[in-house]
Short mmCIF file of C-alpha atoms and ligand atoms in Angstrom, two decimals:
data_model
loop_
_atom_site.label_atom_id
_atom_site.label_comp_id
_atom_site.label_asym_id
_atom_site.label_seq_id
_atom_site.Cartn_x
_atom_site.Cartn_y
_atom_site.Cartn_z
CA MET A 1 -46.58 7.85 5.10
CA THR A 2 -43.00 7.41 3.87
CA SER A 3 -40.12 9.45 5.17
CA THR A 4 -36.93 10.28 3.27
CA PRO A 5 -34.23 7.81 4.37
CA ARG A 6 -31.33 9.43 6.21
CA PRO A 7 -28.41 9.66 3.74
CA GLY A 8 -25.54 7.29 4.58
CA PRO A 9 -21.97 8.23 5.47
CA VAL A 10 -20.01 10.44 3.10
CA ALA A 11 -16.43 9.62 2.07
CA TYR A 12 -13.85 11.70 0.24
CA HIS A 13 -12.81 9.56 -2.69
CA ARG A 14 -10.51 10.52 -5.55
CA GLY A 15 -11.26 14.21 -5.36
CA ALA A 16 -15.01 14.18 -4.61
CA PHE A 17 -17.40 13.76 -1.70
CA VAL A 18 -19.33 10.56 -2.39
CA ASP A 19 -21.69 8.07 -0.78
CA ALA A 20 -19.28 5.87 1.22
CA ALA A 21 -21.43 2.76 0.72
CA THR A 22 -21.22 2.81 -3.08
CA ALA A 23 -17.73 4.26 -3.70
CA GLN A 24 -15.74 1.94 -5.94
CA LEU A 25 -12.17 1.01 -6.87
CA PRO A 26 -10.91 -1.09 -9.79
CA LEU A 27 -10.04 -4.69 -8.90
CA SER A 28 -6.59 -4.02 -10.35
CA THR A 29 -5.83 -1.37 -7.70
CA GLN A 30 -2.09 -1.75 -7.06
CA GLY A 31 -2.28 -0.79 -3.38
CA LEU A 32 -4.62 -3.74 -2.82
CA HIS A 33 -2.27 -6.21 -4.51
CA TYR A 34 1.08 -5.00 -3.17
CA GLY A 35 0.32 -3.06 0.02
CA THR A 36 1.64 0.11 -1.61
CA GLY A 37 -0.37 2.59 0.39
CA VAL A 38 -0.05 4.75 3.45
CA PHE A 39 -2.75 5.60 5.96
CA GLU A 40 -3.49 7.57 9.10
CA GLY A 41 -5.77 7.08 12.06
CA ILE A 42 -7.07 10.41 13.35
CA ARG A 43 -9.61 11.16 16.05
CA ALA A 44 -12.00 14.05 16.48
CA HIS A 45 -13.81 14.57 19.77
CA LEU A 46 -17.09 16.28 20.44
CA LEU A 47 -16.40 19.28 22.65
CA ASP A 48 -18.72 20.67 25.32
CA THR A 49 -19.27 23.59 22.86
CA GLY A 50 -20.79 21.20 20.28
CA GLU A 51 -17.82 21.58 17.92
CA LEU A 52 -15.65 18.69 16.74
CA ALA A 53 -11.96 19.01 17.66
CA VAL A 54 -9.53 17.00 15.57
CA PHE A 55 -6.51 16.07 17.66
CA ARG A 56 -3.08 16.99 16.24
CA LEU A 57 -4.40 17.09 12.69
CA ASP A 58 -1.29 18.85 11.33
CA ASP A 59 0.97 16.14 12.73
CA HIS A 60 -1.16 13.33 11.31
CA LEU A 61 -1.33 14.99 7.89
CA GLU A 62 2.43 15.65 7.92
CA ARG A 63 3.04 11.96 8.66
CA LEU A 64 0.64 10.94 5.89
CA LEU A 65 2.32 13.24 3.37
CA ALA A 66 5.80 12.10 4.39
CA GLY A 67 4.78 8.45 4.01
CA ALA A 68 3.20 9.19 0.65
CA ARG A 69 6.43 10.82 -0.58
CA LEU A 70 8.33 7.70 0.47
CA LEU A 71 6.06 5.58 -1.73
CA ARG A 72 6.11 8.13 -4.60
CA ILE A 73 2.40 8.79 -4.06
CA ASP A 74 1.20 12.23 -5.11
CA VAL A 75 -1.69 12.94 -2.76
CA GLY A 76 -2.68 15.83 -4.99
CA ALA A 77 -3.29 18.23 -2.11
CA THR A 78 -1.30 20.25 0.37
CA ARG A 79 -1.65 19.87 4.12
CA HIS A 80 -3.75 23.02 4.18
CA GLU A 81 -6.06 21.70 1.43
CA LEU A 82 -6.39 18.37 3.26
CA THR A 83 -7.39 20.24 6.41
CA GLU A 84 -10.21 21.87 4.45
CA VAL A 85 -11.26 18.49 3.06
CA VAL A 86 -11.37 17.05 6.58
CA GLY A 87 -13.53 19.94 7.80
CA GLU A 88 -15.92 19.59 4.89
CA LEU A 89 -16.10 15.82 5.38
CA LEU A 90 -16.97 16.25 9.05
CA ARG A 91 -19.64 18.80 8.21
CA ARG A 92 -21.16 16.62 5.48
CA ASN A 93 -21.28 13.59 7.78
CA GLY A 94 -22.79 15.69 10.56
CA LEU A 95 -21.84 13.16 13.25
CA ALA A 96 -22.45 14.82 16.62
CA THR A 97 -20.23 12.32 18.39
CA ASP A 98 -16.57 11.28 18.68
CA VAL A 99 -15.28 10.42 15.23
CA TYR A 100 -12.47 8.42 13.66
CA LEU A 101 -10.98 9.60 10.35
CA ARG A 102 -9.09 7.19 8.13
CA PRO A 103 -7.27 8.75 5.16
CA VAL A 104 -5.51 6.27 2.88
CA ALA A 105 -3.29 7.23 -0.07
CA TYR A 106 -2.43 4.42 -2.45
CA LYS A 107 -1.12 3.29 -5.78
CA LEU A 108 -3.95 2.86 -8.25
CA GLY A 109 -3.29 1.80 -11.85
CA LEU A 110 -0.47 1.39 -14.37
CA LEU A 111 0.06 4.44 -16.55
CA PRO A 112 0.26 3.81 -20.31
CA GLY A 113 3.64 2.39 -21.29
CA THR A 114 4.48 1.08 -17.79
CA ARG A 115 5.56 -2.54 -17.50
CA PRO A 116 3.18 -4.56 -15.28
CA GLY A 117 4.47 -5.71 -11.91
CA VAL A 118 5.41 -4.40 -8.48
CA GLY A 119 6.51 -0.81 -8.70
CA LEU A 120 6.07 2.72 -7.51
CA SER A 121 6.83 4.76 -10.62
CA GLY A 122 4.50 4.78 -13.61
CA VAL A 123 1.48 4.07 -11.42
CA SER A 124 -1.35 6.55 -10.76
CA ASP A 125 -2.22 7.59 -7.20
CA ALA A 126 -5.40 8.08 -5.23
CA LEU A 127 -6.57 9.33 -1.86
CA SER A 128 -9.69 8.27 0.02
CA ILE A 129 -10.90 9.33 3.46
CA VAL A 130 -13.58 7.51 5.40
CA VAL A 131 -15.19 8.66 8.63
CA SER A 132 -16.95 6.67 11.32
CA ALA A 133 -18.42 7.28 14.77
CA LEU A 134 -15.98 5.92 17.34
CA GLY A 135 -16.07 6.41 21.08
CA ASN A 136 -13.64 5.08 23.67
CA TYR A 137 -13.49 1.32 23.19
CA GLN A 138 -10.88 0.37 25.79
CA PRO A 139 -12.13 -1.38 28.94
CA GLU A 140 -11.91 0.87 32.02
CA GLN A 141 -10.32 -1.97 34.01
CA GLY A 142 -7.34 -2.29 31.65
CA ILE A 143 -6.21 -4.87 29.09
CA ARG A 144 -4.12 -8.05 28.98
CA CYS A 145 -1.32 -8.50 26.44
CA LEU A 146 0.58 -11.40 24.97
CA VAL A 147 4.24 -11.01 24.02
CA SER A 148 3.93 -12.05 20.38
CA SER A 149 5.96 -14.75 18.69
CA TRP A 150 5.92 -12.46 15.63
CA ARG A 151 8.83 -10.00 15.59
CA ARG A 152 8.53 -6.42 14.34
CA PRO A 153 10.33 -6.15 10.98
CA ALA A 154 13.51 -4.07 11.04
CA ARG A 155 13.22 -0.62 9.51
CA SER A 156 15.86 -1.75 7.04
CA ALA A 157 13.17 -4.10 5.68
CA ILE A 158 10.06 -1.88 5.81
CA PRO A 159 10.04 1.79 6.79
CA VAL A 160 8.40 2.00 10.20
CA ARG A 161 8.05 5.77 10.57
CA ALA A 162 5.12 5.71 8.13
CA LYS A 163 1.90 3.75 8.39
CA ILE A 164 2.44 1.68 5.26
CA THR A 165 -0.56 -0.51 4.51
CA GLY A 166 1.43 -3.59 3.45
CA GLY A 167 3.49 -3.54 6.65
CA TYR A 168 0.35 -4.06 8.71
CA VAL A 169 0.21 -7.76 7.88
CA ASN A 170 2.77 -8.09 10.71
CA ASN A 171 0.46 -6.26 13.15
CA ALA A 172 -2.54 -8.30 11.99
CA LEU A 173 -0.75 -11.62 12.54
CA ALA A 174 0.39 -10.54 16.00
CA LEU A 175 -3.06 -9.31 17.06
CA ASP A 176 -4.70 -12.43 15.67
CA GLU A 177 -2.29 -14.60 17.66
CA ALA A 178 -3.04 -12.63 20.84
CA ARG A 179 -6.83 -12.63 20.40
CA SER A 180 -6.88 -16.34 19.51
CA ALA A 181 -5.10 -17.03 22.80
CA GLY A 182 -7.63 -14.94 24.76
CA PHE A 183 -5.56 -11.73 25.14
CA ASP A 184 -6.64 -8.20 24.20
CA ASP A 185 -3.49 -7.10 22.39
CA ALA A 186 0.01 -8.15 21.38
CA ILE A 187 3.34 -6.58 22.33
CA LEU A 188 5.95 -7.20 19.64
CA LEU A 189 9.70 -7.37 20.16
CA ASP A 190 12.18 -6.37 17.47
CA ASP A 191 14.65 -8.82 15.95
CA ARG A 192 17.07 -8.15 18.85
CA GLY A 193 14.47 -9.00 21.47
CA ARG A 194 13.79 -5.41 22.51
CA VAL A 195 10.28 -4.06 23.00
CA ALA A 196 9.13 -2.56 19.70
CA GLU A 197 5.44 -1.70 20.05
CA ALA A 198 1.97 -3.16 20.46
CA SER A 199 -0.22 -4.03 17.46
CA THR A 200 -1.25 -0.40 16.94
CA ALA A 201 0.22 1.44 19.92
CA ASN A 202 3.47 2.42 21.61
CA VAL A 203 4.51 0.82 24.90
CA PHE A 204 5.37 2.56 28.17
CA VAL A 205 6.45 1.14 31.53
CA VAL A 206 6.44 2.85 34.93
CA ARG A 207 9.12 1.87 37.41
CA ASP A 208 9.84 3.64 40.70
CA GLY A 209 7.63 6.54 39.61
CA ARG A 210 9.49 7.08 36.33
CA VAL A 211 7.77 6.72 32.95
CA VAL A 212 9.97 4.97 30.35
CA THR A 213 9.33 4.27 26.67
CA PRO A 214 11.67 3.02 23.93
CA PRO A 215 13.34 5.75 21.83
CA ALA A 216 11.43 7.02 18.81
CA ASP A 217 14.23 6.18 16.37
CA GLY A 218 14.12 2.37 16.61
CA ASP A 219 12.02 -0.19 14.72
CA ARG A 220 8.75 1.43 15.74
CA LEU A 221 6.31 4.14 14.75
CA PRO A 222 7.02 7.38 16.62
CA GLY A 223 3.44 7.78 17.82
CA ILE A 224 1.75 11.13 18.10
CA THR A 225 0.01 9.96 21.28
CA ARG A 226 3.40 8.84 22.62
CA ASP A 227 4.75 12.35 22.10
CA THR A 228 1.61 13.85 23.67
CA VAL A 229 1.92 11.65 26.76
CA LEU A 230 5.63 12.46 27.22
CA THR A 231 4.71 16.15 27.08
CA LEU A 232 1.78 15.79 29.51
CA ALA A 233 3.89 13.73 31.92
CA ALA A 234 6.49 16.51 31.98
CA ASP A 235 3.71 19.05 32.61
CA LEU A 236 2.55 16.98 35.57
CA GLY A 237 6.10 16.73 36.96
CA VAL A 238 6.31 12.97 36.31
CA PRO A 239 9.92 12.03 35.37
CA THR A 240 10.26 10.48 31.91
CA ALA A 241 13.01 8.69 29.99
CA GLU A 242 13.49 7.12 26.58
CA ALA A 243 15.37 3.82 26.85
CA GLU A 244 15.33 0.40 25.23
CA LEU A 245 13.26 -2.17 27.13
CA ASP A 246 13.29 -5.96 26.97
CA GLY A 247 10.68 -8.54 27.86
CA THR A 248 11.93 -8.70 31.47
CA ASP A 249 11.43 -4.95 31.89
CA LEU A 250 7.77 -5.52 31.05
CA LEU A 251 7.43 -8.26 33.66
CA ARG A 252 9.10 -6.28 36.47
CA ALA A 253 7.40 -2.96 35.76
CA ASP A 254 5.13 -1.39 38.38
CA GLU A 255 2.80 -0.31 35.57
CA VAL A 256 2.58 -0.78 31.81
CA PHE A 257 0.41 1.20 29.43
CA LEU A 258 -0.08 1.59 25.68
CA THR A 259 -0.59 4.81 23.76
CA GLY A 260 -2.22 5.30 20.37
CA THR A 261 -4.81 7.37 18.58
CA GLY A 262 -7.27 4.48 18.70
CA CYS A 263 -6.70 3.28 22.26
CA GLY A 264 -5.69 6.59 23.89
CA VAL A 265 -3.77 5.78 27.08
CA SER A 266 -4.59 2.17 27.83
CA PRO A 267 -3.38 0.56 31.08
CA VAL A 268 -2.07 -3.01 30.73
CA ILE A 269 -2.98 -5.12 33.78
CA GLY A 270 -1.52 -8.44 32.66
CA ILE A 271 1.29 -9.64 30.40
CA ALA A 272 1.69 -13.24 29.22
CA GLY A 273 -0.53 -14.53 32.01
CA ARG A 274 1.12 -12.55 34.86
CA PRO A 275 -0.39 -9.53 36.61
CA VAL A 276 1.28 -6.15 36.10
CA GLY A 277 1.67 -4.57 39.58
CA ASP A 278 -1.41 -5.55 41.55
CA GLY A 279 -3.38 -6.38 38.39
CA ARG A 280 -5.24 -3.04 38.29
CA PRO A 281 -4.57 0.21 36.42
CA GLY A 282 -1.83 1.94 38.43
CA PRO A 283 -1.84 5.57 39.64
CA VAL A 284 0.55 6.96 37.00
CA SER A 285 -1.27 5.28 34.08
CA THR A 286 -4.58 6.48 35.47
CA VAL A 287 -3.55 10.11 35.88
CA LEU A 288 -2.00 10.14 32.39
CA ARG A 289 -5.11 8.53 30.89
CA ASP A 290 -7.37 11.11 32.55
CA THR A 291 -5.11 14.02 31.59
CA TYR A 292 -4.94 12.80 27.98
CA ASP A 293 -8.73 12.37 27.78
CA GLU A 294 -9.24 15.90 29.13
CA THR A 295 -6.64 17.31 26.74
CA VAL A 296 -8.18 15.85 23.57
CA ARG A 297 -11.57 17.21 24.69
CA GLY A 298 -10.20 20.70 25.25
CA ARG A 299 -10.91 20.54 28.98
CA ARG A 300 -7.41 21.58 30.02
CA PRO A 301 -5.75 24.93 29.49
CA GLY A 302 -2.73 25.15 27.20
CA THR A 303 -3.44 22.59 24.48
CA ARG A 304 -0.48 23.90 22.42
CA GLY A 305 -2.52 24.30 19.23
CA TRP A 306 -3.21 20.56 19.22
CA LEU A 307 -6.95 20.99 18.55
CA THR A 308 -8.36 21.94 15.15
CA THR A 309 -12.03 22.69 15.71
CA PHE A 310 -14.86 22.54 13.20
CA ALA A 311 -18.44 23.65 13.71
CA LEU A 312 -21.00 21.01 12.79
CA GLU A 313 -23.27 22.77 10.36
CA GLU A 314 -26.27 21.39 8.53
CA ALA A 315 -25.07 18.87 5.91
CA LEU A 316 -24.51 20.46 2.49
CA ARG A 317 -25.61 17.52 0.35
C1 LIG B 1 2.20 0.21 14.76
C2 LIG B 1 1.72 1.42 15.50
N1 LIG B 1 2.46 1.90 16.51
C3 LIG B 1 2.06 2.99 17.22
C4 LIG B 1 0.87 3.62 16.94
C5 LIG B 1 0.47 4.83 17.72
O1 LIG B 1 0.61 5.97 16.92
P1 LIG B 1 -0.26 7.28 17.16
O2 LIG B 1 -0.14 7.61 18.60
O3 LIG B 1 0.36 8.29 16.27
O4 LIG B 1 -1.66 6.92 16.79
C6 LIG B 1 0.06 3.14 15.91
C7 LIG B 1 -1.21 3.79 15.60
O5 LIG B 1 -1.32 4.58 14.74
C8 LIG B 1 0.50 2.03 15.15
O6 LIG B 1 -0.23 1.55 14.14
#
């Protein structure tokens, strides 16, 4: 007896819900050649109620749309319409588990009459969104970081407030260097030797009970998780400050942790071959990690409208 194969993952691609495995793009896609695209990493968590709760969806979509405007990309949808697309995509995929959403808006093809070459005007635009199951992938015992020899480019070179696809070659080189040397992640300094960020996360240190992170207006992405953690720390009565940090501040910190949509709150237990504190996740990092994990799963009161919930209905294929 044969059974009907389970349909594969569904993507949103150029205005339609399609089979993610067979969706196509022309080889001439400009975003592929020149890095002229902008993306987001968004998480949805399975709640105890069986619904999926997307964390800070409005903020992620706002950042995507702002980045798209910067690159003259017309996403072709408002934030409200994108929210509906996300809900429909989650329903069609029917994943009853924690989920990662990756929207990417990019330059597609030259419009008639446009001179070939690198450019933003006279090029058509596209938006695709892929979805995958993704649980917590960070080791409970914490991670070890290298301070990268690659520097974070100045925002006068590449805008850093948007997640611009081409800019991520810097992050990829830094992470590759760290992984090749046996570390879990890379911390990058800016061109003045100040702590910029990790490969895909913001950096925090804890010293004398105070949580410190570099200001959001430097050569770094102002992370949504960073903002969440600063808010949660204040709720918990943990003092916080925004101040520039250098490599020495990392080495003399009592605790170091990273924040990002992918990694959540991730304690760093070693930097450049030296232990951070006693080489185990410290108390402040641990309480912030637990509080963050409870918040994204709707297990704490007062989530400030951060959760957009969708019921998982039968797929509408
Ligand atoms: C370079 C970089 N910095 C920081 C972050 C953390 O940002 P968020 O907390 O908004 O995910 C990310 C991840 O998106 C990133 O790619």
